[in-house]
Coordinates of C-alpha atoms in Angstrom, one line a residue:
M1 CA -10.7 40.4 -178.4
N2 CA -12.4 38.0 -176.0
I3 CA -16.1 37.8 -176.8
L4 CA -16.7 35.4 -173.8
E5 CA -14.8 34.9 -170.5
T6 CA -15.6 32.8 -167.6
H7 CA -13.8 33.3 -164.3
N8 CA -13.9 30.5 -161.7
L9 CA -17.3 29.5 -162.8
T10 CA -18.9 26.9 -160.5
K11 CA -22.2 25.1 -160.5
R12 CA -23.4 23.0 -157.6
F13 CA -26.5 20.8 -157.4
G14 CA -26.7 20.2 -153.7
G15 CA -23.5 18.4 -152.7
L16 CA -22.6 17.7 -156.3
V17 CA -20.1 20.1 -157.9
A18 CA -20.9 19.7 -161.6
V19 CA -18.7 22.6 -162.8
N20 CA -15.7 23.4 -160.7
N21 CA -13.9 26.8 -161.0
V22 CA -13.7 26.8 -164.8
S23 CA -12.0 29.8 -166.3
M24 CA -11.9 29.9 -170.1
H25 CA -12.4 32.3 -173.0
V26 CA -13.7 32.5 -176.6
Q27 CA -12.2 35.1 -178.9
E28 CA -14.0 36.9 -181.6
G29 CA -13.9 34.7 -184.7
D30 CA -13.0 31.5 -182.8
V31 CA -14.5 28.1 -183.3
V32 CA -13.8 26.5 -180.0
G33 CA -14.5 22.8 -179.2
L34 CA -15.6 22.0 -175.7
I35 CA -14.6 18.3 -175.2
G36 CA -14.5 15.8 -172.4
P37 CA -15.9 12.4 -171.4
N38 CA -19.6 11.8 -171.0
G39 CA -20.7 13.4 -167.7
A40 CA -17.8 15.8 -167.6
G41 CA -20.1 18.8 -167.1
K42 CA -19.9 20.3 -170.6
T43 CA -23.7 21.0 -171.1
T44 CA -23.9 22.2 -167.5
L45 CA -21.2 24.7 -168.2
I46 CA -22.9 26.2 -171.2
N47 CA -26.2 26.2 -169.3
A48 CA -24.5 28.2 -166.6
I49 CA -23.0 30.6 -169.1
S50 CA -26.3 31.1 -171.0
G51 CA -28.4 31.6 -167.9
L52 CA -30.5 28.5 -168.3
N53 CA -29.1 27.2 -164.9
P54 CA -27.2 30.2 -163.4
P55 CA -23.9 29.5 -161.8
T56 CA -23.5 29.1 -158.1
S57 CA -20.4 31.3 -158.1
G58 CA -17.9 32.8 -160.4
K59 CA -18.4 35.3 -163.2
V60 CA -19.4 35.4 -166.9
I61 CA -18.2 38.3 -169.0
M62 CA -19.8 38.4 -172.5
F63 CA -19.5 41.1 -175.1
G64 CA -17.6 43.2 -172.6
R65 CA -20.2 43.2 -169.9
D66 CA -20.9 41.1 -166.8
T67 CA -23.8 38.8 -167.8
T68 CA -23.6 36.4 -164.8
G69 CA -27.0 34.9 -164.1
K70 CA -28.9 36.9 -166.7
A71 CA -32.0 35.2 -168.0
P72 CA -31.7 33.3 -171.3
E73 CA -34.0 35.7 -173.2
K74 CA -31.8 38.6 -172.2
M75 CA -28.7 36.8 -173.2
C76 CA -30.3 36.0 -176.6
R77 CA -31.1 39.6 -177.3
L78 CA -27.5 40.5 -176.3
G79 CA -26.2 38.2 -179.0
L80 CA -26.0 34.6 -177.6
S81 CA -27.9 31.8 -179.2
R82 CA -27.7 28.0 -178.9
T83 CA -28.9 24.6 -180.1
F84 CA -29.7 21.7 -177.7
Q85 CA -28.3 18.2 -177.5
I86 CA -32.0 17.0 -177.7
P87 CA -33.9 19.4 -179.9
R88 CA -36.8 21.2 -178.4
P89 CA -39.3 21.8 -181.2
F90 CA -42.7 23.4 -181.2
P91 CA -44.4 20.2 -182.2
K92 CA -47.5 21.6 -183.8
M93 CA -45.8 24.4 -185.7
S94 CA -44.4 24.2 -189.2
A95 CA -40.7 24.5 -189.8
L96 CA -41.2 28.1 -191.1
E97 CA -43.3 29.1 -188.1
S98 CA -40.7 27.6 -185.7
V99 CA -38.0 29.8 -187.2
M100 CA -40.3 32.8 -187.3
T101 CA -40.8 32.5 -183.5
A102 CA -37.0 32.9 -183.0
A103 CA -36.8 35.7 -185.6
I104 CA -39.6 37.7 -183.9
F105 CA -38.9 37.1 -180.2
G106 CA -35.1 36.4 -180.3
N107 CA -34.3 39.9 -181.6
R108 CA -34.7 43.4 -180.2
P109 CA -38.1 44.9 -181.2
G110 CA -38.0 46.4 -184.6
K111 CA -34.8 44.8 -185.7
V112 CA -36.4 42.3 -188.1
Q113 CA -38.6 43.9 -190.7
D114 CA -39.7 40.7 -192.5
P115 CA -39.6 37.7 -190.3
V116 CA -40.9 35.4 -193.0
A117 CA -38.1 36.3 -195.4
L118 CA -35.5 36.0 -192.7
S119 CA -36.8 32.6 -191.6
R120 CA -36.8 31.3 -195.2
E121 CA -33.2 32.5 -195.5
M122 CA -32.1 30.6 -192.4
L123 CA -33.9 27.4 -193.5
A124 CA -32.0 27.7 -196.8
F125 CA -28.7 28.5 -195.1
V126 CA -28.8 25.3 -193.0
E127 CA -30.0 23.3 -196.1
F128 CA -33.2 22.2 -194.4
P129 CA -34.3 19.2 -196.6
L130 CA -38.1 19.4 -196.4
P131 CA -40.8 21.9 -197.4
E132 CA -41.1 24.8 -195.0
S133 CA -44.7 23.8 -194.3
T134 CA -43.6 20.5 -192.7
I135 CA -45.0 20.1 -189.1
S136 CA -42.2 19.8 -186.6
E137 CA -43.5 16.6 -184.9
Q138 CA -43.1 14.9 -188.3
L139 CA -39.3 15.5 -188.4
N140 CA -36.6 12.9 -187.4
T141 CA -33.8 13.8 -185.1
V142 CA -31.4 14.9 -187.8
Q143 CA -34.0 17.2 -189.4
L144 CA -34.9 18.6 -186.0
K145 CA -31.3 19.5 -185.5
R146 CA -31.2 21.5 -188.8
L147 CA -34.4 23.3 -187.7
D148 CA -32.9 24.0 -184.3
L149 CA -29.8 25.5 -186.0
A150 CA -32.0 27.7 -188.3
R151 CA -33.9 29.0 -185.2
A152 CA -30.6 29.7 -183.4
L153 CA -29.3 31.7 -186.4
A154 CA -32.6 33.7 -186.8
S155 CA -31.8 35.7 -183.7
H156 CA -28.6 37.2 -185.3
P157 CA -26.2 35.8 -182.7
K158 CA -22.6 37.1 -182.3
L159 CA -21.9 33.9 -180.3
L160 CA -23.4 30.5 -181.0
F161 CA -23.3 27.4 -178.7
L162 CA -23.7 24.1 -180.5
D163 CA -24.5 21.1 -178.2
E164 CA -23.6 17.8 -180.0
L165 CA -25.1 18.9 -183.3
A166 CA -23.3 16.1 -185.1
S167 CA -24.5 13.1 -183.1
G168 CA -26.3 10.5 -185.2
L169 CA -25.1 11.9 -188.5
S170 CA -24.0 9.7 -191.4
E171 CA -20.6 10.4 -193.0
G172 CA -22.2 12.5 -195.8
E173 CA -24.3 14.4 -193.3
L174 CA -21.3 15.1 -191.2
N175 CA -19.4 16.6 -194.2
D176 CA -22.4 18.8 -194.9
L177 CA -22.5 19.9 -191.3
M178 CA -18.8 20.9 -191.4
K179 CA -19.5 23.0 -194.5
I180 CA -22.4 24.8 -192.7
I181 CA -20.3 25.4 -189.5
R182 CA -17.6 27.0 -191.7
K183 CA -20.3 29.2 -193.4
I184 CA -21.5 30.3 -190.0
S185 CA -17.9 31.2 -189.0
R186 CA -17.4 33.1 -192.2
K187 CA -20.4 35.3 -191.3
G188 CA -18.4 36.5 -188.3
I189 CA -20.2 34.4 -185.7
S190 CA -18.0 33.0 -182.9
I191 CA -18.8 29.4 -182.0
L192 CA -18.4 27.2 -178.9
M193 CA -19.3 23.7 -179.7
I194 CA -19.7 20.6 -177.5
E195 CA -18.7 17.6 -179.6
H196 CA -17.5 14.0 -179.3
I197 CA -16.8 13.4 -183.0
M198 CA -13.1 14.1 -183.3
Q199 CA -13.1 14.3 -187.1
L200 CA -15.4 17.3 -186.8
I201 CA -13.4 18.8 -183.9
M202 CA -10.1 18.5 -185.7
Q203 CA -11.3 20.0 -189.0
V204 CA -13.4 23.0 -187.9
C205 CA -12.1 24.1 -184.5
N206 CA -9.1 26.4 -184.0
R207 CA -9.0 26.0 -180.2
L208 CA -10.2 23.4 -177.7
V209 CA -11.1 23.4 -174.0
C210 CA -11.2 20.0 -172.2
I211 CA -13.0 19.4 -169.0
Q212 CA -13.2 16.3 -166.8
F213 CA -15.3 15.9 -163.6
G214 CA -16.3 19.5 -164.1
T215 CA -12.7 20.8 -164.0
K216 CA -10.8 22.3 -166.9
I217 CA -7.7 20.2 -167.6
A218 CA -6.5 21.8 -170.9
E219 CA -7.1 24.8 -173.1
G220 CA -5.2 25.8 -176.2
T221 CA -4.9 25.3 -179.9
T222 CA -6.6 22.2 -181.4
E223 CA -3.2 20.5 -182.0
E224 CA -1.9 21.3 -178.5
V225 CA -5.0 20.0 -176.7
A226 CA -5.5 17.0 -178.9
N227 CA -1.9 15.9 -178.3
D228 CA -1.9 16.6 -174.6
P229 CA -1.3 13.2 -172.8
V230 CA -3.6 14.3 -169.9
V231 CA -6.4 14.9 -172.4
A232 CA -5.7 11.6 -174.2
K233 CA -5.9 9.7 -170.9
A234 CA -9.1 11.5 -169.8
Y235 CA -11.0 11.7 -173.1
L236 CA -9.6 8.9 -175.3
G237 CA -8.9 6.4 -172.6
S238 CA -5.2 6.3 -173.4
S239 CA -2.1 7.3 -171.6
G240 CA -0.9 9.0 -174.8
E241 CA 2.5 7.2 -174.6

């Protein structure tokens, strides 16, 4: 069953067409990689889907309903959550308080009985490496990404968008992240992830979507798309021959 569908989704900024008639889908249980060169429109696409920057035209069907242009907070309570390429912390809050904010306001009223316990569970789930009392402005980028992920999970998503979560990680940190993504998938959460690190893409994704200049150029299984000569030329700088 498709948990997400886009139909001819387009996002324009004045005369610039950043996303051009993109139709794609995510099935329940999928881990889908959204790939393409820098500036291809990947983040703009997920911003349009999630309501952060509503699409100019086209349609978003999520969880079986038309969610085109719905506000991000409404999308979150429907079951969509996300991380950001550049984490957006609450700088004066502790790690625990940051996750509690998502636990309280990212769920329907009354769903979370103990936001402190849930927040501690999410910090442990993402293997947050510092005490829960650590103030967010003291964290480095890698630690902020773990915190961002814990916040995203605290809203009980059915669909999770990950925007370049692996950038800047060491080899060991990358391996740890792959384990966490697999754990998230085993919880029944579908994932759409923007990523440039092919090692991660090839090992955790079952399907890929590739866009270039805002236009989808391939969609299919990981092997099919990774071996597509059009994708190789666009994404890897090779003719694939």
